Short mmCIF file of C-alpha atoms in Angstrom, two decimals:
data_model
loop_
_atom_site.label_atom_id
_atom_site.label_comp_id
_atom_site.label_asym_id
_atom_site.label_seq_id
_atom_site.Cartn_x
_atom_site.Cartn_y
_atom_site.Cartn_z
CA MET U 1 0.06 -0.03 0.12
CA LYS U 2 2.95 2.29 0.65
CA THR U 3 3.97 1.66 -2.58
CA PHE U 4 0.33 3.10 -4.62
CA ALA U 5 0.73 6.01 -3.42
CA PRO U 6 4.07 7.57 -4.79
CA PHE U 7 3.49 5.15 -8.06
CA ARG U 8 -0.58 7.50 -8.30
CA LEU U 9 1.69 10.58 -8.08
CA PHE U 10 4.19 9.40 -10.12
CA LEU U 11 1.20 8.97 -13.27
CA SER U 12 -0.44 12.48 -12.15
CA VAL U 13 2.59 14.15 -13.06
CA LEU U 14 3.36 11.98 -16.14
CA ALA U 15 -0.15 13.13 -17.24
CA LEU U 16 0.56 17.10 -16.78
CA ALA U 17 3.72 16.90 -18.55
CA SER U 18 2.22 15.14 -21.68
CA VAL U 19 -1.07 17.12 -21.75
CA ALA U 20 1.88 20.97 -21.37
CA LEU U 21 3.47 19.59 -23.90
CA TYR U 22 1.59 18.31 -26.71
CA ALA U 23 -1.38 20.54 -26.29
CA PRO U 24 -1.84 23.13 -28.70
CA ALA U 25 -0.84 26.64 -27.20
CA ALA U 26 -4.31 28.41 -26.32
CA ALA U 27 -3.00 31.57 -27.30
CA PRO U 28 -5.15 34.05 -28.41
CA GLU U 29 -4.75 34.77 -32.64
CA ALA U 30 -4.49 38.16 -33.80
CA PRO U 31 -7.82 39.02 -35.81
CA THR U 32 -7.77 38.54 -39.83
CA ARG U 33 -10.87 40.02 -40.22
CA GLY U 34 -12.97 43.71 -39.88
CA GLN U 35 -15.76 45.42 -40.39
CA LEU U 36 -16.75 48.18 -42.76
CA THR U 37 -19.82 50.36 -41.43
CA GLY U 38 -21.55 53.47 -43.37
CA THR U 39 -24.42 55.46 -43.96
CA LEU U 40 -26.25 56.19 -47.63
CA ARG U 41 -27.37 60.35 -47.67
CA ASP U 42 -29.30 62.22 -50.91
CA GLY U 43 -26.09 64.73 -51.23
CA GLY U 44 -28.88 67.68 -51.70
CA SER U 45 -31.72 66.69 -49.59
CA HIS U 46 -28.95 64.82 -46.51
CA GLU U 47 -31.75 62.75 -46.15
CA ALA U 48 -31.17 58.99 -46.32
CA ILE U 49 -31.39 56.83 -48.63
CA PRO U 50 -32.92 53.16 -47.99
CA GLN U 51 -32.92 50.03 -50.09
CA ALA U 52 -29.82 51.12 -52.30
CA ASN U 53 -27.32 48.16 -53.17
CA VAL U 54 -23.50 49.14 -51.69
CA VAL U 55 -20.97 46.00 -53.63
CA LEU U 56 -17.74 46.15 -52.25
CA LEU U 57 -14.94 45.69 -54.76
CA ARG U 58 -11.41 44.17 -53.89
CA ALA U 59 -9.17 47.38 -54.96
CA ALA U 60 -6.25 45.53 -56.87
CA ASP U 61 -8.48 43.40 -59.49
CA GLY U 62 -12.63 44.75 -59.09
CA ALA U 63 -13.80 41.70 -57.84
CA TYR U 64 -16.42 41.65 -56.14
CA VAL U 65 -16.27 40.69 -52.61
CA ALA U 66 -20.35 41.18 -50.92
CA THR U 67 -23.28 43.16 -50.83
CA ALA U 68 -24.98 44.86 -48.40
CA ALA U 69 -28.22 46.76 -48.59
CA THR U 70 -28.98 49.65 -46.91
CA ARG U 71 -31.65 49.94 -43.85
CA ALA U 72 -34.43 52.24 -43.52
CA ASP U 73 -32.02 54.96 -42.09
CA GLY U 74 -29.50 54.90 -45.21
CA SER U 75 -27.17 52.94 -42.93
CA PHE U 76 -24.87 49.44 -44.64
CA ALA U 77 -22.41 47.26 -42.86
CA PHE U 78 -19.96 44.47 -44.15
CA HIS U 79 -18.57 42.02 -41.15
CA HIS U 80 -16.55 39.44 -41.63
CA VAL U 81 -14.22 42.08 -44.44
CA PRO U 82 -10.52 40.09 -45.08
CA PHE U 83 -7.78 42.95 -44.24
CA GLY U 84 -6.58 44.64 -48.28
CA ARG U 85 -8.10 47.50 -49.70
CA TYR U 86 -11.50 48.29 -51.14
CA ARG U 87 -13.17 49.80 -53.78
CA LEU U 88 -16.96 51.06 -51.97
CA GLN U 89 -19.80 51.04 -55.01
CA PRO U 90 -23.12 52.81 -53.84
CA THR U 91 -25.37 51.51 -57.02
CA VAL U 92 -28.56 53.83 -57.05
CA LEU U 93 -31.12 55.11 -59.80
CA GLY U 94 -30.49 59.11 -60.36
CA TYR U 95 -27.12 59.49 -58.91
CA GLU U 96 -23.82 60.40 -60.19
CA PRO U 97 -21.94 57.15 -59.40
CA MET U 98 -19.44 57.63 -56.80
CA ARG U 99 -16.07 54.77 -55.75
CA PRO U 100 -14.06 55.66 -52.90
CA VAL U 101 -11.37 52.81 -51.99
CA VAL U 102 -11.05 52.33 -47.92
CA ALA U 103 -9.01 50.14 -46.34
CA VAL U 104 -9.41 47.87 -43.61
CA SER U 105 -6.44 46.45 -41.90
CA ALA U 106 -5.37 45.48 -37.84
CA ARG U 107 -4.48 48.50 -37.06
CA GLN U 108 -8.23 50.16 -37.92
CA PRO U 109 -10.37 46.77 -37.84
CA HIS U 110 -13.42 48.38 -37.53
CA LEU U 111 -13.68 51.43 -40.19
CA ALA U 112 -16.26 53.68 -40.00
CA LEU U 113 -17.15 55.71 -42.69
CA GLY U 114 -19.24 58.20 -41.72
CA THR U 115 -22.08 59.65 -43.63
CA VAL U 116 -21.53 58.59 -47.57
CA GLU U 117 -23.02 61.97 -49.73
CA LEU U 118 -24.48 60.82 -53.40
CA MET U 119 -25.17 63.93 -55.89
CA PRO U 120 -27.88 63.57 -57.46
CA TYR U 121 -28.20 63.62 -61.34
CA GLY U 122 -28.38 67.26 -62.21
CA ALA U 123 -27.42 68.82 -59.35
CA PRO U 124 -25.15 71.74 -59.01
CA LEU U 125 -21.56 71.20 -58.29
CA ALA U 126 -20.16 73.12 -55.74
CA GLY U 127 -16.62 75.72 -57.02
CA GLN U 128 -16.52 77.19 -60.67
CA LEU U 129 -15.70 76.25 -64.22
CA LEU U 130 -12.55 78.53 -65.47
CA GLY U 131 -11.99 78.77 -68.71
CA THR U 132 -14.07 79.87 -72.05
CA PRO U 133 -16.58 76.81 -72.78
CA GLU U 134 -16.07 76.14 -76.54
CA PRO U 135 -18.45 75.41 -78.43
CA ALA U 136 -19.70 71.62 -79.62
CA PRO U 137 -18.71 70.93 -83.13
CA ALA U 138 -22.18 70.73 -85.57
CA SER U 139 -22.72 67.49 -86.49
CA ARG U 140 -24.69 65.69 -89.72
CA VAL U 141 -27.68 63.85 -88.99
CA ALA U 142 -29.32 61.35 -91.38
CA LYS U 143 -32.94 60.52 -91.27
CA VAL U 144 -32.70 56.42 -92.03
CA GLY U 145 -36.36 55.13 -92.98
CA ASN U 146 -38.92 55.57 -89.78
CA ALA U 147 -36.11 55.42 -87.82
CA GLY U 148 -37.91 57.67 -84.96
CA ARG U 149 -38.67 61.76 -84.98
CA PHE U 150 -36.05 62.79 -82.82
CA VAL U 151 -32.53 62.95 -83.40
CA LEU U 152 -30.18 64.03 -80.75
CA THR U 153 -27.13 65.78 -82.05
CA SER U 154 -24.34 67.63 -80.33
CA ALA U 155 -26.15 70.72 -80.41
CA HIS U 156 -29.15 70.27 -79.63
CA ARG U 157 -32.48 67.70 -79.73
CA GLN U 158 -34.25 69.01 -83.19
CA ARG U 159 -36.97 67.66 -84.97
CA LEU U 160 -37.13 66.01 -88.76
CA THR U 161 -40.19 66.20 -90.87
CA ALA U 162 -39.55 64.16 -93.82
CA SER U 163 -42.40 63.74 -96.34
CA ARG U 164 -40.89 60.56 -97.24
CA PRO U 165 -38.54 57.59 -95.71
CA VAL U 166 -35.37 57.25 -96.91
CA GLN U 167 -34.67 53.52 -98.55
CA LEU U 168 -31.62 51.79 -98.44
#
């Protein structure tokens, strides 16, 4: 009975030593992914743009990464984004295209863009144009068949009235 206690102690020490040597280290791994958040708003009225698609593309080659839809308040979020540089492409009909490049990194894993404002088509631009605008060169327009009554030229839209269609 006296030899049994030291033998149990020896087996316990041996078991703990083998677990300590062969068990993987439980050190926390450094994160390799982050998140990107923001809010999409109208540049003129500053109102939220709901139900718009925001596409995240890799900046190097334009490869698709993820898509997010804006909520009712215009906010969007991308979660579990691998670290790297990305092009953010909000696609909303009636607004000028915009493609800012952003970077998600270990230094800044949670990138909050804040408010991203889109300018509606035809909105006046801030600033002043310098220089004298050159007149548009006159273009020649030929009506072919009954291919429509309005033809857009480089100067303006004019109404064509032809008594008979041109045959080819």
